[in-house]
mmCIF file of C-alpha atoms and ligand atoms in Angstrom:
data_model
loop_
_atom_site.group_PDB
_atom_site.id
_atom_site.type_symbol
_atom_site.label_atom_id
_atom_site.label_comp_id
_atom_site.label_asym_id
_atom_site.label_seq_id
_atom_site.Cartn_x
_atom_site.Cartn_y
_atom_site.Cartn_z
ATOM 1 C CA MET A 1 -62.528 4.460 -50.264
ATOM 2 C CA LYS A 2 -61.274 1.684 -48.141
ATOM 3 C CA ALA A 3 -58.125 0.905 -50.451
ATOM 4 C CA ARG A 4 -57.110 4.675 -50.329
ATOM 5 C CA TRP A 5 -57.358 4.908 -46.364
ATOM 6 C CA THR A 6 -55.155 1.958 -46.474
ATOM 7 C CA VAL A 7 -52.578 3.691 -48.556
ATOM 8 C CA ALA A 8 -52.581 6.575 -46.655
ATOM 9 C CA VAL A 9 -52.001 4.561 -43.348
ATOM 10 C CA VAL A 10 -49.066 2.507 -45.116
ATOM 11 C CA LEU A 11 -47.560 5.945 -46.120
ATOM 12 C CA ALA A 12 -47.946 7.491 -42.702
ATOM 13 C CA THR A 13 -46.456 4.442 -40.936
ATOM 14 C CA LEU A 14 -43.710 4.096 -43.824
ATOM 15 C CA SER A 15 -42.818 7.810 -43.108
ATOM 16 C CA LEU A 16 -42.926 7.605 -39.218
ATOM 17 C CA VAL A 17 -40.464 4.608 -39.439
ATOM 18 C CA LEU A 18 -38.097 6.557 -41.932
ATOM 19 C CA SER A 19 -37.972 9.792 -39.865
ATOM 20 C CA VAL A 20 -37.407 7.716 -36.601
ATOM 21 C CA TYR A 21 -34.452 5.880 -38.428
ATOM 22 C CA ALA A 22 -33.090 9.442 -39.680
ATOM 23 C CA HIS A 23 -33.054 10.536 -36.360
ATOM 24 C CA GLN A 24 -31.086 7.681 -34.825
ATOM 25 C CA ASP A 25 -28.981 7.435 -37.931
ATOM 26 C CA LYS A 26 -28.354 10.919 -38.716
ATOM 27 C CA GLY A 27 -24.467 10.578 -38.014
ATOM 28 C CA SER A 28 -24.055 7.483 -40.107
ATOM 29 C CA GLN A 29 -25.761 8.788 -43.261
ATOM 30 C CA MET A 30 -22.656 11.417 -43.590
ATOM 31 C CA SER A 31 -19.355 10.152 -44.536
ATOM 32 C CA GLU A 32 -16.183 10.546 -42.184
ATOM 33 C CA GLY A 33 -15.177 13.573 -43.914
ATOM 34 C CA GLU A 34 -18.548 14.995 -43.943
ATOM 35 C CA ILE A 35 -18.767 14.325 -40.209
ATOM 36 C CA ILE A 36 -15.420 16.016 -39.236
ATOM 37 C CA ALA A 37 -15.955 18.995 -41.440
ATOM 38 C CA LYS A 38 -19.650 19.312 -39.536
ATOM 39 C CA ALA A 39 -17.862 18.920 -35.965
ATOM 40 C CA LYS A 40 -15.494 21.289 -36.608
ATOM 41 C CA ALA A 41 -17.756 24.019 -37.778
ATOM 42 C CA ILE A 42 -19.913 23.269 -34.673
ATOM 43 C CA HIS A 43 -17.099 23.072 -32.227
ATOM 44 C CA GLU A 44 -15.671 26.538 -33.750
ATOM 45 C CA ARG A 45 -19.068 28.097 -33.095
ATOM 46 C CA ALA A 46 -19.910 26.664 -29.503
ATOM 47 C CA LEU A 47 -18.866 28.307 -26.292
ATOM 48 C CA THR A 48 -16.864 25.364 -24.773
ATOM 49 C CA LEU A 49 -15.937 24.755 -21.144
ATOM 50 C CA ASP A 50 -14.573 22.079 -18.718
ATOM 51 C CA THR A 51 -15.631 22.238 -14.954
ATOM 52 C CA HIS A 52 -12.653 20.275 -13.155
ATOM 53 C CA VAL A 53 -9.326 20.373 -13.949
ATOM 54 C CA ASP A 54 -6.374 19.847 -11.122
ATOM 55 C CA ILE A 55 -3.457 22.118 -10.856
ATOM 56 C CA GLY A 56 -0.016 21.135 -9.266
ATOM 57 C CA GLY A 57 1.304 22.672 -5.955
ATOM 58 C CA ALA A 58 3.247 25.670 -5.516
ATOM 59 C CA GLN A 59 5.025 24.875 -8.880
ATOM 60 C CA TYR A 60 1.949 25.696 -11.109
ATOM 61 C CA ALA A 61 2.171 28.853 -12.756
ATOM 62 C CA THR A 62 6.160 29.456 -12.342
ATOM 63 C CA PRO A 63 8.629 28.772 -14.701
ATOM 64 C CA GLU A 64 8.954 25.282 -13.644
ATOM 65 C CA LEU A 65 5.540 24.590 -14.611
ATOM 66 C CA ASP A 66 4.195 26.979 -16.860
ATOM 67 C CA PRO A 67 1.013 26.498 -18.320
ATOM 68 C CA GLY A 68 1.620 29.164 -21.265
ATOM 69 C CA SER A 69 4.516 27.067 -22.254
ATOM 70 C CA GLU A 70 4.438 24.867 -26.017
ATOM 71 C CA ASN A 71 5.589 21.793 -24.119
ATOM 72 C CA SER A 72 4.207 21.743 -20.626
ATOM 73 C CA PRO A 73 3.392 18.196 -19.029
ATOM 74 C CA LEU A 74 0.089 19.359 -18.353
ATOM 75 C CA LYS A 75 -3.282 17.950 -19.889
ATOM 76 C CA CYS A 76 -4.679 21.101 -19.577
ATOM 77 C CA ASP A 77 -2.601 24.181 -20.464
ATOM 78 C CA LEU A 78 -2.939 27.464 -22.547
ATOM 79 C CA VAL A 79 -1.460 26.128 -25.514
ATOM 80 C CA LYS A 80 -3.580 22.990 -25.496
ATOM 81 C CA MET A 81 -6.597 24.379 -24.906
ATOM 82 C CA LYS A 82 -6.188 26.676 -27.575
ATOM 83 C CA LYS A 83 -5.631 23.998 -29.922
ATOM 84 C CA GLY A 84 -8.661 21.944 -28.941
ATOM 85 C CA GLY A 85 -10.946 24.899 -29.221
ATOM 86 C CA LEU A 86 -11.606 24.971 -25.391
ATOM 87 C CA ASP A 87 -12.723 28.497 -23.938
ATOM 88 C CA GLY A 88 -12.650 28.080 -20.396
ATOM 89 C CA VAL A 89 -12.018 26.036 -17.555
ATOM 90 C CA PHE A 90 -12.596 25.820 -13.880
ATOM 91 C CA LEU A 91 -9.453 25.210 -11.893
ATOM 92 C CA ALA A 92 -9.520 23.348 -8.842
ATOM 93 C CA VAL A 93 -8.001 24.546 -5.762
ATOM 94 C CA PHE A 94 -7.795 21.005 -4.487
ATOM 95 C CA VAL A 95 -7.136 20.231 -0.762
ATOM 96 C CA GLY A 96 -6.410 16.593 0.128
ATOM 97 C CA GLN A 97 -8.336 15.357 3.060
ATOM 98 C CA ARG A 98 -6.872 14.608 6.262
ATOM 99 C CA PRO A 99 -8.489 12.549 9.436
ATOM 100 C CA ALA A 100 -7.838 15.723 11.505
ATOM 101 C CA LEU A 101 -11.043 17.767 11.543
ATOM 102 C CA ASP A 102 -9.526 20.284 14.225
ATOM 103 C CA GLU A 103 -7.907 23.616 14.180
ATOM 104 C CA ALA A 104 -4.719 22.384 13.224
ATOM 105 C CA GLY A 105 -6.051 20.489 10.076
ATOM 106 C CA PHE A 106 -8.338 23.184 8.888
ATOM 107 C CA LYS A 107 -5.540 25.526 9.459
ATOM 108 C CA SER A 108 -3.001 23.365 7.029
ATOM 109 C CA ALA A 109 -6.046 22.907 4.693
ATOM 110 C CA TYR A 110 -6.611 26.931 4.520
ATOM 111 C CA GLU A 111 -2.937 27.163 3.950
ATOM 112 C CA THR A 112 -2.879 24.600 0.869
ATOM 113 C CA ALA A 113 -5.890 26.763 -0.556
ATOM 114 C CA MET A 114 -4.089 30.040 -0.369
ATOM 115 C CA VAL A 115 -1.309 28.556 -2.043
ATOM 116 C CA LYS A 116 -3.434 27.548 -4.992
ATOM 117 C CA PHE A 117 -5.401 30.652 -5.320
ATOM 118 C CA GLU A 118 -2.265 32.350 -5.418
ATOM 119 C CA ALA A 119 -0.966 30.200 -8.279
ATOM 120 C CA ILE A 120 -4.348 30.981 -10.322
ATOM 121 C CA HIS A 121 -4.063 34.479 -9.860
ATOM 122 C CA ARG A 122 -0.335 34.557 -10.892
ATOM 123 C CA LEU A 123 -1.431 32.655 -13.843
ATOM 124 C CA ALA A 124 -4.087 34.999 -15.193
ATOM 125 C CA GLU A 125 -2.824 38.556 -13.873
ATOM 126 C CA GLN A 126 0.967 38.147 -14.073
ATOM 127 C CA MET A 127 2.348 35.355 -16.292
ATOM 128 C CA HIS A 128 -0.271 35.204 -19.209
ATOM 129 C CA PRO A 129 -2.896 38.029 -19.125
ATOM 130 C CA ASP A 130 -2.310 38.167 -22.858
ATOM 131 C CA LYS A 131 -3.600 34.577 -23.267
ATOM 132 C CA CYS A 132 -6.190 34.458 -20.557
ATOM 133 C CA ALA A 133 -8.203 36.134 -17.868
ATOM 134 C CA LEU A 134 -10.117 35.552 -14.650
ATOM 135 C CA ALA A 135 -13.796 35.035 -15.058
ATOM 136 C CA THR A 136 -16.259 35.033 -12.058
ATOM 137 C CA SER A 137 -19.626 35.256 -13.724
ATOM 138 C CA PRO A 138 -21.206 33.534 -16.910
ATOM 139 C CA ALA A 139 -21.307 37.165 -18.800
ATOM 140 C CA GLU A 140 -17.337 37.466 -18.190
ATOM 141 C CA PHE A 141 -16.987 33.966 -19.353
ATOM 142 C CA GLU A 142 -18.466 34.853 -22.314
ATOM 143 C CA ARG A 143 -16.957 38.322 -22.531
ATOM 144 C CA ILE A 144 -13.517 36.860 -22.181
ATOM 145 C CA ALA A 145 -14.115 33.793 -24.848
ATOM 146 C CA GLY A 146 -15.285 36.418 -27.123
ATOM 147 C CA THR A 147 -11.818 38.355 -27.233
ATOM 148 C CA GLY A 148 -10.029 34.788 -28.130
ATOM 149 C CA LYS A 149 -8.681 34.489 -24.600
ATOM 150 C CA ARG A 150 -9.030 31.411 -22.307
ATOM 151 C CA ALA A 151 -11.121 32.136 -19.413
ATOM 152 C CA ILE A 152 -10.313 30.840 -16.095
ATOM 153 C CA MET A 153 -12.603 30.046 -13.711
ATOM 154 C CA THR A 154 -12.019 28.926 -9.924
ATOM 155 C CA GLY A 155 -13.701 26.015 -8.059
ATOM 156 C CA ILE A 156 -12.284 24.598 -4.458
ATOM 157 C CA GLU A 157 -12.398 20.763 -4.489
ATOM 158 C CA ASN A 158 -13.019 19.885 -0.771
ATOM 159 C CA GLY A 159 -14.900 21.942 1.903
ATOM 160 C CA TYR A 160 -12.166 20.906 4.329
ATOM 161 C CA PRO A 161 -10.405 24.492 4.132
ATOM 162 C CA ILE A 162 -13.651 26.107 5.432
ATOM 163 C CA GLY A 163 -13.245 24.563 8.686
ATOM 164 C CA LYS A 164 -15.598 25.578 10.862
ATOM 165 C CA ASP A 165 -15.305 29.398 10.223
ATOM 166 C CA LEU A 166 -18.361 30.138 7.676
ATOM 167 C CA SER A 167 -16.887 33.627 6.846
ATOM 168 C CA LEU A 168 -14.214 31.899 4.881
ATOM 169 C CA VAL A 169 -16.879 30.967 2.519
ATOM 170 C CA LYS A 170 -17.235 34.655 1.587
ATOM 171 C CA LYS A 171 -13.296 35.173 1.566
ATOM 172 C CA TYR A 172 -13.226 32.317 -0.917
ATOM 173 C CA TYR A 173 -15.991 33.618 -3.004
ATOM 174 C CA ASP A 174 -13.922 37.279 -2.940
ATOM 175 C CA LEU A 175 -10.854 35.205 -4.333
ATOM 176 C CA GLY A 176 -13.046 34.105 -7.162
ATOM 177 C CA THR A 177 -14.553 30.903 -6.052
ATOM 178 C CA ARG A 178 -17.824 29.851 -8.023
ATOM 179 C CA TYR A 179 -18.194 26.597 -7.013
ATOM 180 C CA ILE A 180 -17.298 24.244 -3.977
ATOM 181 C CA THR A 181 -16.938 20.330 -4.075
ATOM 182 C CA LEU A 182 -18.189 19.870 -0.826
ATOM 183 C CA SER A 183 -16.009 16.961 0.019
ATOM 184 C CA HIS A 184 -13.039 14.906 -1.125
ATOM 185 C CA SER A 185 -12.614 11.155 -0.901
ATOM 186 C CA GLY A 186 -12.906 11.529 2.894
ATOM 187 C CA HIS A 187 -15.386 12.717 5.432
ATOM 188 C CA ASN A 188 -14.932 16.170 6.455
ATOM 189 C CA GLN A 189 -16.790 18.582 8.742
ATOM 190 C CA ILE A 190 -19.582 19.383 6.296
ATOM 191 C CA CYS A 191 -20.985 15.892 5.098
ATOM 192 C CA ASP A 192 -20.215 12.364 4.103
ATOM 193 C CA SER A 193 -18.020 11.456 1.335
ATOM 194 C CA SER A 194 -18.500 8.431 -0.940
ATOM 195 C CA GLY A 195 -15.212 7.254 -0.113
ATOM 196 C CA PRO A 196 -15.601 5.466 3.240
ATOM 197 C CA ALA A 197 -17.992 2.673 3.640
ATOM 198 C CA GLN A 198 -19.144 3.754 7.109
ATOM 199 C CA PRO A 199 -21.134 7.304 7.400
ATOM 200 C CA MET A 200 -19.918 9.982 9.890
ATOM 201 C CA HIS A 201 -22.488 12.243 9.902
ATOM 202 C CA ASN A 202 -25.319 10.334 7.914
ATOM 203 C CA GLY A 203 -25.239 12.821 5.005
ATOM 204 C CA LEU A 204 -24.628 16.738 5.682
ATOM 205 C CA SER A 205 -23.488 17.673 9.059
ATOM 206 C CA PRO A 206 -25.484 20.637 10.928
ATOM 207 C CA PHE A 207 -22.468 22.732 9.900
ATOM 208 C CA GLY A 208 -22.818 21.595 6.474
ATOM 209 C CA LYS A 209 -26.202 22.758 6.190
ATOM 210 C CA GLU A 210 -24.875 26.225 7.354
ATOM 211 C CA VAL A 211 -22.541 26.239 4.476
ATOM 212 C CA VAL A 212 -24.850 25.281 1.708
ATOM 213 C CA ALA A 213 -26.827 28.196 2.804
ATOM 214 C CA GLU A 214 -24.274 30.542 2.902
ATOM 215 C CA MET A 215 -23.130 29.203 -0.741
ATOM 216 C CA ASN A 216 -26.520 30.001 -1.686
ATOM 217 C CA ARG A 217 -26.568 33.190 -0.340
ATOM 218 C CA LEU A 218 -23.330 34.272 -1.910
ATOM 219 C CA GLY A 219 -23.988 32.514 -5.438
ATOM 220 C CA ILE A 220 -21.722 29.744 -5.317
ATOM 221 C CA MET A 221 -22.558 26.408 -7.139
ATOM 222 C CA ILE A 222 -22.614 23.283 -4.746
ATOM 223 C CA ASP A 223 -20.767 20.563 -6.263
ATOM 224 C CA VAL A 224 -21.898 17.010 -5.401
ATOM 225 C CA SER A 225 -19.016 15.342 -7.052
ATOM 226 C CA HIS A 226 -17.300 12.759 -4.144
ATOM 227 C CA ILE A 227 -20.104 13.122 -1.409
ATOM 228 C CA SER A 228 -22.064 10.248 -0.259
ATOM 229 C CA GLU A 229 -25.124 9.419 -1.692
ATOM 230 C CA LYS A 230 -27.132 10.379 1.516
ATOM 231 C CA SER A 231 -25.460 13.764 1.467
ATOM 232 C CA PHE A 232 -26.440 14.162 -2.150
ATOM 233 C CA TRP A 233 -30.194 13.639 -1.248
ATOM 234 C CA ASP A 234 -29.629 16.285 1.800
ATOM 235 C CA VAL A 235 -28.073 18.781 -0.640
ATOM 236 C CA ILE A 236 -30.578 18.484 -2.990
ATOM 237 C CA GLN A 237 -33.482 18.925 -0.463
ATOM 238 C CA ILE A 238 -32.287 21.973 1.070
ATOM 239 C CA SER A 239 -30.388 23.968 -1.719
ATOM 240 C CA ARG A 240 -32.523 26.791 -3.124
ATOM 241 C CA ALA A 241 -30.758 26.818 -6.295
ATOM 242 C CA PRO A 242 -29.686 24.072 -8.848
ATOM 243 C CA ILE A 243 -26.756 21.828 -7.952
ATOM 244 C CA PHE A 244 -24.086 20.391 -10.161
ATOM 245 C CA ALA A 245 -21.733 17.298 -10.243
ATOM 246 C CA SER A 246 -18.729 18.767 -11.579
ATOM 247 C CA HIS A 247 -16.885 15.327 -12.436
ATOM 248 C CA SER A 248 -18.700 12.450 -12.195
ATOM 249 C CA GLY A 249 -19.841 9.501 -14.341
ATOM 250 C CA CYS A 250 -23.047 7.285 -14.546
ATOM 251 C CA ALA A 251 -23.245 4.534 -11.923
ATOM 252 C CA ALA A 252 -25.792 2.455 -14.334
ATOM 253 C CA LEU A 253 -22.721 1.845 -16.675
ATOM 254 C CA ASN A 254 -20.159 1.675 -13.870
ATOM 255 C CA PRO A 255 -21.123 1.079 -10.382
ATOM 256 C CA HIS A 256 -18.299 3.233 -8.896
ATOM 257 C CA ASN A 257 -18.898 5.158 -5.746
ATOM 258 C CA ARG A 258 -18.080 8.189 -7.477
ATOM 259 C CA ASN A 259 -20.666 8.028 -9.991
ATOM 260 C CA LEU A 260 -24.429 9.027 -10.038
ATOM 261 C CA THR A 261 -27.210 6.373 -9.988
ATOM 262 C CA ASP A 262 -30.213 7.023 -12.522
ATOM 263 C CA ASP A 263 -32.368 8.119 -9.284
ATOM 264 C CA GLN A 264 -29.727 10.779 -8.714
ATOM 265 C CA LEU A 265 -29.727 11.953 -12.477
ATOM 266 C CA LYS A 266 -33.471 12.202 -12.632
ATOM 267 C CA ALA A 267 -33.338 13.998 -9.561
ATOM 268 C CA LEU A 268 -30.718 16.467 -10.868
ATOM 269 C CA ALA A 269 -32.783 17.302 -13.659
ATOM 270 C CA LYS A 270 -35.801 17.953 -11.571
ATOM 271 C CA ASN A 271 -33.593 20.399 -9.716
ATOM 272 C CA GLY A 272 -32.289 22.110 -12.705
ATOM 273 C CA GLY A 273 -28.965 20.937 -12.301
ATOM 274 C CA VAL A 274 -26.247 19.334 -14.637
ATOM 275 C CA ILE A 275 -23.864 16.586 -14.240
ATOM 276 C CA GLN A 276 -20.744 17.070 -15.995
ATOM 277 C CA VAL A 277 -19.192 13.602 -17.201
ATOM 278 C CA VAL A 278 -15.749 12.928 -16.039
ATOM 279 C CA ALA A 279 -12.835 11.859 -18.491
ATOM 280 C CA LEU A 280 -11.222 9.621 -15.967
ATOM 281 C CA GLY A 281 -10.839 5.798 -17.042
ATOM 282 C CA SER A 282 -11.741 3.872 -13.933
ATOM 283 C CA PHE A 283 -14.650 5.851 -13.244
ATOM 284 C CA LEU A 284 -16.097 5.064 -16.771
ATOM 285 C CA LYS A 285 -15.289 1.648 -17.007
ATOM 286 C CA ALA A 286 -14.085 -1.244 -14.686
ATOM 287 C CA ASP A 287 -10.961 -3.162 -15.335
ATOM 288 C CA PRO A 288 -12.295 -6.693 -15.782
ATOM 289 C CA PRO A 289 -10.683 -9.229 -13.520
ATOM 290 C CA GLU A 290 -8.900 -11.006 -16.652
ATOM 291 C CA ARG A 291 -6.980 -7.762 -17.530
ATOM 292 C CA ARG A 292 -5.320 -7.770 -14.230
ATOM 293 C CA GLU A 293 -4.342 -11.506 -14.346
ATOM 294 C CA ALA A 294 -2.939 -11.127 -17.967
ATOM 295 C CA ILE A 295 -0.804 -8.078 -17.007
ATOM 296 C CA GLU A 296 0.339 -10.268 -13.813
ATOM 297 C CA ALA A 297 0.906 -13.171 -15.848
ATOM 298 C CA LEU A 298 3.018 -11.160 -18.550
ATOM 299 C CA ARG A 299 5.026 -9.701 -15.464
ATOM 300 C CA LYS A 300 6.045 -12.984 -14.650
ATOM 301 C CA GLU A 301 6.833 -14.486 -17.939
ATOM 302 C CA LEU A 302 8.970 -11.658 -18.716
ATOM 303 C CA GLY A 303 10.428 -11.334 -15.040
ATOM 304 C CA TYR A 304 9.462 -7.650 -15.359
ATOM 305 C CA GLN A 305 8.540 -5.363 -12.294
ATOM 306 C CA ARG A 306 8.430 -1.351 -12.065
ATOM 307 C CA ILE A 307 10.928 -0.103 -10.138
ATOM 308 C CA GLY A 308 11.291 2.974 -7.839
ATOM 309 C CA ARG A 309 13.471 5.965 -8.408
ATOM 310 C CA GLN A 310 16.136 5.228 -5.922
ATOM 311 C CA GLU A 311 16.502 1.737 -7.290
ATOM 312 C CA ALA A 312 16.805 3.196 -10.980
ATOM 313 C CA GLN A 313 19.622 5.780 -9.574
ATOM 314 C CA ALA A 314 21.569 3.050 -8.056
ATOM 315 C CA MET A 315 21.772 0.945 -11.464
ATOM 316 C CA THR A 316 25.020 0.591 -13.558
ATOM 317 C CA GLU A 317 24.687 1.735 -17.312
ATOM 318 C CA GLN A 318 24.449 -1.761 -18.152
ATOM 319 C CA GLN A 319 21.435 -2.610 -16.033
ATOM 320 C CA ARG A 320 19.740 0.673 -17.043
ATOM 321 C CA ALA A 321 19.812 -0.288 -20.744
ATOM 322 C CA ASP A 322 18.753 -3.962 -19.854
ATOM 323 C CA TYR A 323 15.929 -2.511 -17.826
ATOM 324 C CA ASP A 324 14.983 -0.238 -20.452
ATOM 325 C CA LYS A 325 15.005 -3.206 -23.269
ATOM 326 C CA LEU A 326 12.708 -5.084 -20.840
ATOM 327 C CA THR A 327 10.156 -2.477 -20.362
ATOM 328 C CA ALA A 328 10.287 -2.088 -24.243
ATOM 329 C CA ALA A 329 9.201 -5.638 -24.404
ATOM 330 C CA PHE A 330 6.664 -5.344 -21.842
ATOM 331 C CA MET A 331 4.952 -2.170 -23.239
ATOM 332 C CA GLU A 332 5.243 -4.165 -26.836
ATOM 333 C CA ARG A 333 3.151 -7.143 -25.247
ATOM 334 C CA MET A 334 0.949 -5.003 -23.384
ATOM 335 C CA LYS A 335 -0.761 -3.993 -26.852
ATOM 336 C CA GLU A 336 -2.249 -7.545 -27.133
ATOM 337 C CA ILE A 337 -3.808 -6.827 -23.743
ATOM 338 C CA ASP A 338 -5.001 -3.590 -24.347
ATOM 339 C CA ALA A 339 -6.636 -5.008 -27.505
ATOM 340 C CA LYS A 340 -7.951 -8.132 -25.701
ATOM 341 C CA TYR A 341 -9.339 -6.161 -22.548
ATOM 342 C CA PRO A 342 -9.735 -2.537 -23.706
ATOM 343 C CA THR A 343 -9.944 0.406 -20.987
ATOM 344 C CA ALA A 344 -12.119 3.116 -21.182
ATOM 345 C CA ASP A 345 -11.814 5.490 -24.499
ATOM 346 C CA MET A 346 -13.353 8.644 -25.666
ATOM 347 C CA LYS A 347 -16.369 6.387 -26.985
ATOM 348 C CA VAL A 348 -16.880 4.899 -23.370
ATOM 349 C CA PHE A 349 -16.836 8.714 -22.419
ATOM 350 C CA VAL A 350 -19.645 9.710 -24.953
ATOM 351 C CA ASP A 351 -21.326 6.647 -23.607
ATOM 352 C CA HIS A 352 -21.719 8.020 -20.379
ATOM 353 C CA ILE A 353 -22.930 11.319 -21.969
ATOM 354 C CA ASP A 354 -25.841 9.447 -24.151
ATOM 355 C CA HIS A 355 -26.886 7.659 -20.507
ATOM 356 C CA ALA A 356 -27.134 10.788 -18.582
ATOM 357 C CA VAL A 357 -28.786 12.521 -21.942
ATOM 358 C CA LYS A 358 -31.308 9.457 -21.863
ATOM 359 C CA VAL A 359 -31.863 9.587 -18.102
ATOM 360 C CA ALA A 360 -31.692 13.255 -17.027
ATOM 361 C CA GLY A 361 -32.415 14.949 -20.527
ATOM 362 C CA ILE A 362 -30.239 16.646 -23.128
ATOM 363 C CA ASP A 363 -30.532 20.102 -20.641
ATOM 364 C CA HIS A 364 -28.513 18.302 -17.749
ATOM 365 C CA VAL A 365 -25.154 17.004 -18.943
ATOM 366 C CA GLY A 366 -21.753 18.528 -19.690
ATOM 367 C CA VAL A 367 -18.171 17.808 -19.567
ATOM 368 C CA GLY A 368 -15.786 17.754 -16.580
ATOM 369 C CA THR A 369 -12.722 16.090 -17.325
ATOM 370 C CA ASP A 370 -10.558 16.013 -14.121
ATOM 371 C CA PHE A 371 -7.367 16.371 -16.291
ATOM 372 C CA ASP A 372 -4.385 16.715 -14.353
ATOM 373 C CA GLY A 373 -6.224 15.022 -11.235
ATOM 374 C CA GLY A 374 -6.461 11.416 -12.883
ATOM 375 C CA GLY A 375 -8.317 12.307 -16.174
ATOM 376 C CA GLY A 376 -7.315 11.537 -19.560
ATOM 377 C CA ILE A 377 -8.363 8.454 -21.794
ATOM 378 C CA ARG A 378 -7.616 7.384 -25.154
ATOM 379 C CA GLY A 379 -8.741 9.817 -27.690
ATOM 380 C CA PHE A 380 -9.615 12.617 -24.944
ATOM 381 C CA ASN A 381 -6.089 12.696 -23.293
ATOM 382 C CA ASP A 382 -5.795 16.353 -22.839
ATOM 383 C CA HIS A 383 -7.393 19.392 -24.245
ATOM 384 C CA SER A 384 -5.702 19.702 -27.370
ATOM 385 C CA GLU A 385 -8.186 16.621 -28.308
ATOM 386 C CA CYS A 386 -11.517 18.183 -27.437
ATOM 387 C CA LEU A 387 -12.466 18.217 -30.890
ATOM 388 C CA ASN A 388 -12.674 14.234 -30.848
ATOM 389 C CA VAL A 389 -15.600 14.624 -28.524
ATOM 390 C CA THR A 390 -17.650 17.049 -30.672
ATOM 391 C CA ILE A 391 -16.819 14.515 -33.867
ATOM 392 C CA GLU A 392 -18.341 11.385 -31.847
ATOM 393 C CA LEU A 393 -21.229 13.499 -30.937
ATOM 394 C CA VAL A 394 -21.898 14.462 -34.252
ATOM 395 C CA ARG A 395 -21.359 10.519 -35.461
ATOM 396 C CA ARG A 396 -24.260 9.828 -32.954
ATOM 397 C CA GLY A 397 -26.604 12.137 -34.291
ATOM 398 C CA TYR A 398 -26.478 15.156 -31.771
ATOM 399 C CA SER A 399 -27.427 18.436 -33.278
ATOM 400 C CA GLU A 400 -25.405 21.765 -32.867
ATOM 401 C CA LYS A 401 -28.159 22.844 -30.584
ATOM 402 C CA ASP A 402 -27.570 19.929 -28.134
ATOM 403 C CA ILE A 403 -23.601 19.832 -28.619
ATOM 404 C CA GLN A 404 -23.704 23.862 -27.514
ATOM 405 C CA LYS A 405 -25.602 22.624 -24.523
ATOM 406 C CA ILE A 406 -23.317 19.671 -23.245
ATOM 407 C CA TRP A 407 -20.176 21.874 -24.108
ATOM 408 C CA GLY A 408 -21.183 24.686 -21.634
ATOM 409 C CA GLY A 409 -24.605 26.027 -22.269
ATOM 410 C CA ASN A 410 -26.128 23.743 -19.434
ATOM 411 C CA LEU A 411 -23.556 24.843 -17.111
ATOM 412 C CA LEU A 412 -23.627 28.356 -17.897
ATOM 413 C CA ARG A 413 -27.612 28.130 -17.500
ATOM 414 C CA VAL A 414 -27.248 26.526 -13.751
ATOM 415 C CA TRP A 415 -24.518 29.055 -13.139
ATOM 416 C CA ARG A 416 -26.736 31.878 -13.903
ATOM 417 C CA ALA A 417 -29.746 30.368 -11.762
ATOM 418 C CA VAL A 418 -27.175 30.342 -8.760
ATOM 419 C CA GLU A 419 -26.406 34.111 -9.352
ATOM 420 C CA LYS A 420 -29.989 35.028 -9.422
ATOM 421 C CA ALA A 421 -30.466 33.029 -6.398
ATOM 422 C CA ALA A 422 -28.038 34.813 -4.438
ATOM 423 C CA VAL A 423 -29.044 37.243 -1.949
ATOM 424 C CA ARG A 424 -26.989 40.418 -2.126
ATOM 425 C CA ASN A 425 -26.947 42.495 0.788
HETATM 426 ZN ZN1 LIG B 501 -12.196 14.995 -7.787
#
């Protein structure tokens, strides 16, 4: 009897150990070919979206900068999105922060914002209605994705263009805005940014509290990327709906002021929100000082310095040829430095996803690249490379259900909750 009991315990322990091993190492039991095939099938079936992409100025969505062109210089365009199997993207109406928190500053911020709204509408309604369409709700996103077109959603990066006029929040909503990043790299009239060391309001300003309430009322998602930690805690305390970070990383892996701490990630999970992990190299991984020193030493050794456009234009043909040769030599030697001190790549990006999943849970993590706004890393440098992320997630043992959540399911849940909390009148 005792022997049988011992055998049973041994067998149970063994099967527990094996099942834990199998869960952790699901990916590595497959061959590379099997991983890729599985990832392709999952990627094809998943609804996929990216919550943060920047657009150029007035040139965007004109023949000069056509997001429908086969060879646009953009990291996010309609061709690359289709190639990479990305169904939708939030384009950011980005307005840089100026120190002037006065009528003149607000007016110019408003004008900048309107130019970008016009560009987004021009893209979807005039230039490429056959390839994409504007979506202002999760249901519209799903419907458009189902037709094979790309869904174009709109966010505003920086609440600066709201000025002190609360009625503008509704105006921006009517133009299609479904999220607002409360600040950019500088403090504004709404809240403190994570940029400056010294606070201005110590979190949300009294007007910022009204903006949050108005966004809740209308059904606009509140984006906490860029805002200071104190602003984050103020927002999460007063928002009636889940909040999100449209493009941030994990501070535990890289203590950059743009990243969220583990406490913030836990609070985000409790709030029902989501962190959309950013693909911007310096947020994901800090350059070691040795890398900067090695680059400096190489420049000195080769006598190589980057030159400005004016200097380049003033060069003779021979000078230009010599300079190009030197550039090529520098780039060749940079490969050694890159190998010795690698910068962030797609695997580091997925490390941030892993960490956020570990701390906040699988229901609270997504993707927000910041392409065309500084984002782009080796292996995930534009939207044509989205599949690489799915391949890496499969390799690390994520299930199809998990991957669907990360590529859009979680964000759609937050968006629906924000819609539901809105007060229609
Ligand atoms: Zn940003």
